[in-house]
Tab-separated table of C-alpha atoms in Angstrom:
chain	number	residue	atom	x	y	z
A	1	UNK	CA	11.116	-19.151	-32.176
A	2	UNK	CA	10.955	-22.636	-32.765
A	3	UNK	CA	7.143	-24.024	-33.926
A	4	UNK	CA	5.361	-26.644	-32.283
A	5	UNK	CA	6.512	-29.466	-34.598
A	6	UNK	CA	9.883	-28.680	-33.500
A	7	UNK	CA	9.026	-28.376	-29.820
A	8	UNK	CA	7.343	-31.738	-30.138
A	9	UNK	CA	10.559	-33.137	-31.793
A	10	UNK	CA	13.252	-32.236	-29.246
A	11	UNK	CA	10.446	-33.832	-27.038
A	12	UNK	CA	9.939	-37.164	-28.847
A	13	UNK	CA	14.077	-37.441	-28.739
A	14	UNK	CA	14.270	-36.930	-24.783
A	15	UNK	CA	11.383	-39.655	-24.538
A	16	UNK	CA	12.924	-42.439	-26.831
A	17	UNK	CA	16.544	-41.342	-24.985
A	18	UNK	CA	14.413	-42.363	-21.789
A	19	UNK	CA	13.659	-45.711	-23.174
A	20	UNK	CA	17.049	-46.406	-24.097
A	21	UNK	CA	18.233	-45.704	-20.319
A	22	UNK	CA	15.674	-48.808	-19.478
A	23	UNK	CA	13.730	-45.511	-17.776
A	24	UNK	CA	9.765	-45.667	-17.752
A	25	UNK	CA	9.029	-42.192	-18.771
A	26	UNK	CA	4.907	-43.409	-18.064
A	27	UNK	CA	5.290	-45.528	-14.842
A	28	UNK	CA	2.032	-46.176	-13.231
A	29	UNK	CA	2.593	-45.720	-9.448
A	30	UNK	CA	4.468	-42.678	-8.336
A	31	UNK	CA	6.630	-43.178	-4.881
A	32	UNK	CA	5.650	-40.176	-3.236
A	33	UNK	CA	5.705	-40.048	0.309
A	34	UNK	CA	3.671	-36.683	0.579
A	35	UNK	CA	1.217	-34.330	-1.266
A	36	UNK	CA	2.608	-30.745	-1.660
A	37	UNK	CA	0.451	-28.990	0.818
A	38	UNK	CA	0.951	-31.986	3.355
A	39	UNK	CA	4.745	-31.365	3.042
A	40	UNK	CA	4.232	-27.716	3.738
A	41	UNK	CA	1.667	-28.217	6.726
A	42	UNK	CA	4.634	-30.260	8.742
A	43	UNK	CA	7.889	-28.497	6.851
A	44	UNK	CA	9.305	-27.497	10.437
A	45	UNK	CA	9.219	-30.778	11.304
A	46	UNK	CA	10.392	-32.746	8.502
A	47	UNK	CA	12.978	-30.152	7.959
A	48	UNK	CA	14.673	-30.236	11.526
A	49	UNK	CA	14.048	-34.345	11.114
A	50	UNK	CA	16.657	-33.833	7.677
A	51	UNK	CA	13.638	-36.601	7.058
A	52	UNK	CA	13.762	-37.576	3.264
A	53	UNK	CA	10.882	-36.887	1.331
A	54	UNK	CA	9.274	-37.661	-2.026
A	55	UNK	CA	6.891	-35.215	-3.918
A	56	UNK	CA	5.195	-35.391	-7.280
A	57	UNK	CA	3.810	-32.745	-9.740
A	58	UNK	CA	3.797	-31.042	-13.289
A	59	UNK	CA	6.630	-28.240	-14.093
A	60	UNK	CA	5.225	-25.085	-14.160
A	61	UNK	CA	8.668	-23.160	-14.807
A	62	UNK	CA	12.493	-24.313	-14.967
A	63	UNK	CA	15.002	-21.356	-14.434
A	64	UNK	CA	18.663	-20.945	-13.955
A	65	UNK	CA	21.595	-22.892	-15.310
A	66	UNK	CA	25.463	-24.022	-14.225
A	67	UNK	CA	25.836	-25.173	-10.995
A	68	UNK	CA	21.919	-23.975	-9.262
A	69	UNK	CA	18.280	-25.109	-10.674
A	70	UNK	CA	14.867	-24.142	-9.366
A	71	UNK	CA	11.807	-25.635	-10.657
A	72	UNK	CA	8.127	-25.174	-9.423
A	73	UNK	CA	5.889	-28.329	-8.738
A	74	UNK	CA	2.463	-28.602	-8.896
A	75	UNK	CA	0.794	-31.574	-7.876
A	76	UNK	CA	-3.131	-29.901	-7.587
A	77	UNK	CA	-2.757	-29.139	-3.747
A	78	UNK	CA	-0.148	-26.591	-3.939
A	79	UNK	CA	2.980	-25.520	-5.690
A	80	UNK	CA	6.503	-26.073	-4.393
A	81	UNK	CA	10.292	-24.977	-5.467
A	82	UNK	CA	12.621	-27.234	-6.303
A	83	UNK	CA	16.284	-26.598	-5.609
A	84	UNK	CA	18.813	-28.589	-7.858
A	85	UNK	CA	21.853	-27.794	-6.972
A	86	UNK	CA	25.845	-28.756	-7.610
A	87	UNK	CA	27.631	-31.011	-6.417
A	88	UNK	CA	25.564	-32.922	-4.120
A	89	UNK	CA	22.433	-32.743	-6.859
A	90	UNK	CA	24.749	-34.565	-9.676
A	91	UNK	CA	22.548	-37.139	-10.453
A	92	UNK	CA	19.456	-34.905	-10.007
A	93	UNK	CA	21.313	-32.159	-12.186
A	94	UNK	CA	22.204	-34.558	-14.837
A	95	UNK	CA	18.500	-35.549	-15.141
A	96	UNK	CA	16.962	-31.879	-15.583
A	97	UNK	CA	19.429	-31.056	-17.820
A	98	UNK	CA	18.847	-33.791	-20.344
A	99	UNK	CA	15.660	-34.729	-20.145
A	100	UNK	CA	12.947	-32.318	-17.990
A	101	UNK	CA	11.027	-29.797	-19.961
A	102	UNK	CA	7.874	-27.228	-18.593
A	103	UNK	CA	5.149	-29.522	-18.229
A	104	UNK	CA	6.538	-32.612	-17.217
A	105	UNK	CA	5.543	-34.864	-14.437
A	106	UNK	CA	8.490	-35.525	-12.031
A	107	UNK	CA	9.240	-37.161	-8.593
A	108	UNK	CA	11.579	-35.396	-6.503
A	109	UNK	CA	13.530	-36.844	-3.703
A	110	UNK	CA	15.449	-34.809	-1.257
A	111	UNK	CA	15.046	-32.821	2.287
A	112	UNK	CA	12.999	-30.178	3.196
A	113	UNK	CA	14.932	-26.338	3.618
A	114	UNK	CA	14.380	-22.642	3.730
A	115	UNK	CA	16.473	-21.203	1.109
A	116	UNK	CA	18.605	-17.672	1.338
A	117	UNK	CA	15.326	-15.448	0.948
A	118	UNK	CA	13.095	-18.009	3.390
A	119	UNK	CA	11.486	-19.902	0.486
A	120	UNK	CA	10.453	-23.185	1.711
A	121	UNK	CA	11.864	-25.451	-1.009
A	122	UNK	CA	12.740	-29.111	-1.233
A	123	UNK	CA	16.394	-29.946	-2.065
A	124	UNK	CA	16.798	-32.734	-4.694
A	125	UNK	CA	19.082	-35.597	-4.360
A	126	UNK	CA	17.131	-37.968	-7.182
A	127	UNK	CA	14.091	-37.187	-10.003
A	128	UNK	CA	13.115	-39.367	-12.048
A	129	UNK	CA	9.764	-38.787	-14.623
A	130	UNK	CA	6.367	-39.625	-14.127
A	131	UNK	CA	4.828	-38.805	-17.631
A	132	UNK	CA	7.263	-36.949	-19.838
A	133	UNK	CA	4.858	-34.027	-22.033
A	134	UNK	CA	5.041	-34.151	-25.290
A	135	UNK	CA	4.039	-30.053	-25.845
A	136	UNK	CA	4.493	-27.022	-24.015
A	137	UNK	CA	2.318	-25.053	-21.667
A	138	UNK	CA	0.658	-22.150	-22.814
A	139	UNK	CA	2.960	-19.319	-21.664
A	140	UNK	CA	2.482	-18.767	-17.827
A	141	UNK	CA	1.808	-15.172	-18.251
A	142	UNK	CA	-0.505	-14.856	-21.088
A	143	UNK	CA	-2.188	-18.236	-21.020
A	144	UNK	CA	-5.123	-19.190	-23.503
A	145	UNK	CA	-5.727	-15.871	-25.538
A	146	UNK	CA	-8.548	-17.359	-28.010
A	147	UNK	CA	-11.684	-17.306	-26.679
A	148	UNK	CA	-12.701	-20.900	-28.600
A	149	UNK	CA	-9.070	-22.739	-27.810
A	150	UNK	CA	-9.947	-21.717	-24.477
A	151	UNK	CA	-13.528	-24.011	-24.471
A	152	UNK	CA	-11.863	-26.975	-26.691
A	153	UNK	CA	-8.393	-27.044	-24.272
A	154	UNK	CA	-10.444	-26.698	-21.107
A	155	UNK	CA	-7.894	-28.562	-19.118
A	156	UNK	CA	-4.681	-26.063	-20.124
A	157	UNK	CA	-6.993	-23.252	-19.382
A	158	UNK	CA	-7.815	-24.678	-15.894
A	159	UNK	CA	-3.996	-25.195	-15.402
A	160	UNK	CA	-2.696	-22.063	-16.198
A	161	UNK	CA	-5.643	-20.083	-14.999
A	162	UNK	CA	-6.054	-19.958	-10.936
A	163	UNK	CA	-9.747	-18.133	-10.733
A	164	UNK	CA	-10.831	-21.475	-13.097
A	165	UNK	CA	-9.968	-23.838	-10.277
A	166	UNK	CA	-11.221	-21.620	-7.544
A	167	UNK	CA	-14.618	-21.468	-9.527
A	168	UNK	CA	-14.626	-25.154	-9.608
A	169	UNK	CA	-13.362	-25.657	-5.551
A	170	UNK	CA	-16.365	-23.433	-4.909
A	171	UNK	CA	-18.924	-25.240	-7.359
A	172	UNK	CA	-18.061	-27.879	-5.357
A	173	UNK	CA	-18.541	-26.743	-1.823
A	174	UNK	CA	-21.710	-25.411	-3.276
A	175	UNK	CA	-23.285	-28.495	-4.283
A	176	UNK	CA	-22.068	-30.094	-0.768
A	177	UNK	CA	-23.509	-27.085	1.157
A	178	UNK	CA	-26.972	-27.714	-1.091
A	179	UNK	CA	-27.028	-31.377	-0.345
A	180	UNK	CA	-26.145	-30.842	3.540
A	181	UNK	CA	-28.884	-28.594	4.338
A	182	UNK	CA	-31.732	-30.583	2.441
A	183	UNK	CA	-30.593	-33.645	4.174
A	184	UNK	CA	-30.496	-32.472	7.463
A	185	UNK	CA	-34.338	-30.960	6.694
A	186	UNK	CA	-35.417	-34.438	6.076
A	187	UNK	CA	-35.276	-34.924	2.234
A	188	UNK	CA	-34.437	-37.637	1.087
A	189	UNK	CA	-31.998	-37.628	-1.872
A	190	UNK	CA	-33.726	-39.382	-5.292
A	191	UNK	CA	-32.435	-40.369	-9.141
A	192	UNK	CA	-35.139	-39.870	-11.657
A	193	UNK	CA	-34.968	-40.834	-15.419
A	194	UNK	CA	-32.723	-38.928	-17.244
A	195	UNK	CA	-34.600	-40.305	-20.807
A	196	UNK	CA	-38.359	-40.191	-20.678
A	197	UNK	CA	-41.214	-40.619	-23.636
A	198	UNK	CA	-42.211	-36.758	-23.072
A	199	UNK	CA	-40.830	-33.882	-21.574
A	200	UNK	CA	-42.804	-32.240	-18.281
A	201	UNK	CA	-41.782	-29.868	-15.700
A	202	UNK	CA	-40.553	-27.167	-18.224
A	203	UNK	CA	-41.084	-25.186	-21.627
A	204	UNK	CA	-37.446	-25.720	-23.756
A	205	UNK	CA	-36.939	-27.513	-26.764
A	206	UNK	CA	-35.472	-31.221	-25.684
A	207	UNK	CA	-33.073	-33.526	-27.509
A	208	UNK	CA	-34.479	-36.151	-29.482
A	209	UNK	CA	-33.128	-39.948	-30.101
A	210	UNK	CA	-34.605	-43.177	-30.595
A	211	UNK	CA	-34.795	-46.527	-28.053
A	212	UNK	CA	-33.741	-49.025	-30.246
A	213	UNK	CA	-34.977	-51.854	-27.555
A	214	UNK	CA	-38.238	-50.548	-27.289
A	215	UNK	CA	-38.621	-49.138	-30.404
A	216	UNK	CA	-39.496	-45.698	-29.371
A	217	UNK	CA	-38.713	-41.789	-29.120
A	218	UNK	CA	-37.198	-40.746	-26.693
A	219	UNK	CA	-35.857	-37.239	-25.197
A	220	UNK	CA	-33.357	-35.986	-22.849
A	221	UNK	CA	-35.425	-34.733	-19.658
A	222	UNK	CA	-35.078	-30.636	-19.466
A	223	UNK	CA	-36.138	-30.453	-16.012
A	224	UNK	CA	-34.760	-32.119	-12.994
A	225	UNK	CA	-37.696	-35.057	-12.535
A	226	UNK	CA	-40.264	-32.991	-11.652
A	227	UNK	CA	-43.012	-35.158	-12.256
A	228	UNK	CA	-40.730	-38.002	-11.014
A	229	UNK	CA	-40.672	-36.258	-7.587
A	230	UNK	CA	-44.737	-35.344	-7.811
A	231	UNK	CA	-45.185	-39.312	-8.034
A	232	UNK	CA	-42.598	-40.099	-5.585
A	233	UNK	CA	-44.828	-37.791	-2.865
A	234	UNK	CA	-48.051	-39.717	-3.959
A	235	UNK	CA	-46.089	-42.972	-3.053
A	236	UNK	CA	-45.868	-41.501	0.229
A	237	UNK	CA	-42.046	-39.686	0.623
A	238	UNK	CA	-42.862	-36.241	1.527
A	239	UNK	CA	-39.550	-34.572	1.131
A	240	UNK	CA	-37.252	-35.099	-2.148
A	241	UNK	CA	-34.917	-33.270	-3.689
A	242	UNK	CA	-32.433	-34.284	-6.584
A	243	UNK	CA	-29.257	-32.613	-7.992
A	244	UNK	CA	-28.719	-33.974	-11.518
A	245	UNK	CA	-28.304	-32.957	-15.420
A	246	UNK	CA	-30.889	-30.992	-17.241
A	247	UNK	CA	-30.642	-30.380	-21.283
A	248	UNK	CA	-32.021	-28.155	-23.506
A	249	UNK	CA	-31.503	-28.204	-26.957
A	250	UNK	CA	-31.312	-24.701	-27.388
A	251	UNK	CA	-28.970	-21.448	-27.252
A	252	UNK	CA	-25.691	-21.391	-25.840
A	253	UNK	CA	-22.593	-19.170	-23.998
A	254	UNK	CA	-20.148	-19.153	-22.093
A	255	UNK	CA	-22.705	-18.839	-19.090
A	256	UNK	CA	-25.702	-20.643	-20.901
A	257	UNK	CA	-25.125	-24.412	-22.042
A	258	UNK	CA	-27.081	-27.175	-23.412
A	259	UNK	CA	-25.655	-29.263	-20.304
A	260	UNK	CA	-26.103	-27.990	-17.121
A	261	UNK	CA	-26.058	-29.052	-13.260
A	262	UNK	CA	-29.473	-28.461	-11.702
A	263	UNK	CA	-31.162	-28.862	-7.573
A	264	UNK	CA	-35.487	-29.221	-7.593
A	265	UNK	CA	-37.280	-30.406	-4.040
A	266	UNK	CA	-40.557	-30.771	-3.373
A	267	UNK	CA	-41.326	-30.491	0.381
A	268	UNK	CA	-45.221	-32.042	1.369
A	269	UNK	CA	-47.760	-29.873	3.763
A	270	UNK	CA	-45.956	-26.885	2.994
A	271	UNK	CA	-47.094	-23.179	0.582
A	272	UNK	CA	-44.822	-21.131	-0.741
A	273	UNK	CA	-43.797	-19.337	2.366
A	274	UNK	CA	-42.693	-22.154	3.867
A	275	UNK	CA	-40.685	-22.765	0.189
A	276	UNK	CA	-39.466	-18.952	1.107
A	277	UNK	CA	-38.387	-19.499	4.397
A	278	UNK	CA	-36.047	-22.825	3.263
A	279	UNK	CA	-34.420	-21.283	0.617
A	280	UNK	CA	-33.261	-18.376	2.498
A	281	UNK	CA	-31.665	-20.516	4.936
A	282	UNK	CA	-30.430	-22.257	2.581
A	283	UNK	CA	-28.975	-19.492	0.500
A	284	UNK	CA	-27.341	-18.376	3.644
A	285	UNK	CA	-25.880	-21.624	4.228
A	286	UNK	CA	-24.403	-21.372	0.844
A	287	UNK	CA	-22.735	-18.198	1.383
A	288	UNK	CA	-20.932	-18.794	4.510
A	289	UNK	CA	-19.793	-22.415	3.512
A	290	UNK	CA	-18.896	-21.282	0.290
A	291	UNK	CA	-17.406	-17.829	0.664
A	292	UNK	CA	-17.057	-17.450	4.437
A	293	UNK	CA	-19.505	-14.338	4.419
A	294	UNK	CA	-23.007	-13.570	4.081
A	295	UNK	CA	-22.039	-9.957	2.937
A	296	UNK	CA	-21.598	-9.201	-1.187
A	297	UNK	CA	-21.059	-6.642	-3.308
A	298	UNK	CA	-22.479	-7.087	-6.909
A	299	UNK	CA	-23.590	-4.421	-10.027
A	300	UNK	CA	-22.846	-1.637	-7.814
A	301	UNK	CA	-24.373	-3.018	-5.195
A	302	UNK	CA	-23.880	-4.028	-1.254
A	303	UNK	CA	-26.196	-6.547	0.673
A	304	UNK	CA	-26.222	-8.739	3.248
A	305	UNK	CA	-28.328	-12.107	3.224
A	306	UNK	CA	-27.990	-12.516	7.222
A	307	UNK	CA	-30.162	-9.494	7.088
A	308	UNK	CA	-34.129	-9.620	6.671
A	309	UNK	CA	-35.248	-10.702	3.027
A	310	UNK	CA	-37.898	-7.957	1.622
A	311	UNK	CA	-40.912	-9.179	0.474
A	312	UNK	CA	-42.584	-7.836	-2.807
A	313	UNK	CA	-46.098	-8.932	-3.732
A	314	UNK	CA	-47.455	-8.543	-6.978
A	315	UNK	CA	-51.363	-8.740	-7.747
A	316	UNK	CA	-51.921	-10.430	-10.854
């Protein structure tokens, strides 16, 4: 098996061949007339059009050889097969052949067809590179085996790891979901200081640095301007929430970081049952925006948040 030096190598030789071809193997505007999924979502009717088309995206895998190609394309909205074949895909042919490797960005030109087995594919008549990759993919079926490579190559692990991306799609929805419902209960979105002259809101132990300008120390905030938003209600805005960074100089894991995304409100002429009462809502909002369902299953067990919360008092 050849070692990544090597790999690298071959690489560097297809790029400077590039060059010498007066190709750009780093252009910086693609020609792409469609993202993957919006090619799929109107196939039928770019297919029957024999309408050309022009897609962009990253090799995942390159398999077969003589006279038929297929390659899959990834362009972050959905995957596609491309179909090089002989003698109408010369040009395309010759291209793959020489210069594509796993990993590359290409452009593929072509029409739209359902192959033998029904796979909607695109047919290419022209490719030319987008950004050639100068190192392989981790392997498509193992991916990223070491736990640390895994944290420093974030990006590969993302890439070759589906659940990663859905975790980060749902983050996402999450935080849209969060910022939806407080808006629409009249809270006003705020930005507090992020660097403050003492920490509040929170016991942790805060990063330290120094204000050069004002000649002070200073610390990372390890609470999400909660005595910002106190000060913000005595100005007279009863209803603020903020969804910003938080840091804490402290222990960390994969599920516990330094760094981390946080949501605090404060909501005037209200108790806590009132503070109750919102954040179920808005926990149920989350579920069914995020995951379509209120209903979960979790450590063995089932619940449902559309049903009635339980209350538990303590006395203290």
């Amino acid at each position: 098996m050849a070692s990544i030096e090597e790999l690298r190598g071959e690489r560097l030789k297809k790029l400077e061949e590039l060059k010498g071809q007066g190709a750009n193997p780093y252009p910086a505007k693609s020609n792409k007339t469609h993202f993957i999924n919006e090619a799929f979502s109107d196939f039928e009717n770019l297919k029957n059009s024999e309408k050309e088309v022009i897609v962009g995206g990253r090799v995942m895998s390159l398999r077969g050889s003589g006279a038929i190609m297929f390659m899959d394309l990834f362009d972050g909205t959905g995957k596609m097969q491309a179909v090089v074949k002989l003698p109408e895909g010369q040009a395309a042919h010759d291209f793959v052949n020489k210069f594509v490797d796993i990993g590359d960005f290409i452009e593929v030109r072509g029409k739209l067809f359902n192959t033998k087995t029904g796979q909607e594919s695109i047919l290419a008549e022209n490719i030319s590179m987008l950004s050639k990759s100068l190192l392989p993919l981790p392997d498509k079926h193992k991916g990223l085996q070491d736990e640390e490579l895994r944290m420093r190559l974030r990006y590969l692990d993302i890439l070759t790891t589906p659940e990663l991306r859905d975790m980060l799609e749902k983050k996402a929805k999450f935080w849209k979901a969060v910022r939806e419902f407080l808006t629409e209960k009249g809270f006003l979105e705020v930005e507090t200081p992020t660097i403050e002259v003492t920490t509040g809101g929170a016991e942790a132990r805060p990063f330290a640095t120094h204000h050069n300008d004002y000649d002070l120390d200073v610390y990372m905030r390890i609470c999400i301007g909660e005595l910002w938003q106190k000060r913000l209600m005595a100005a007279g805005l009863p209803r603020t929430f903020e969804i910003g960074k938080a840091y804490r100089n402290e222990g960390s894991s994969p599920d516990h970081l330094q760094e981390f995304t946080n949501c605090e409100f404060y909501m005037a002429y209200a108790d806590f049952n009132d503070g109750m009462e919102l954040v179920k809502e808005l926990y149920r909002k989350i579920a069914n925006d995020v995951f379509g369902t209120t209903k979960f299953t979790t450590r063995g067990h089932t619940f449902d948040l559309a049903d009635e919360w339980r209350e538990v008092k303590e006395d203290f």
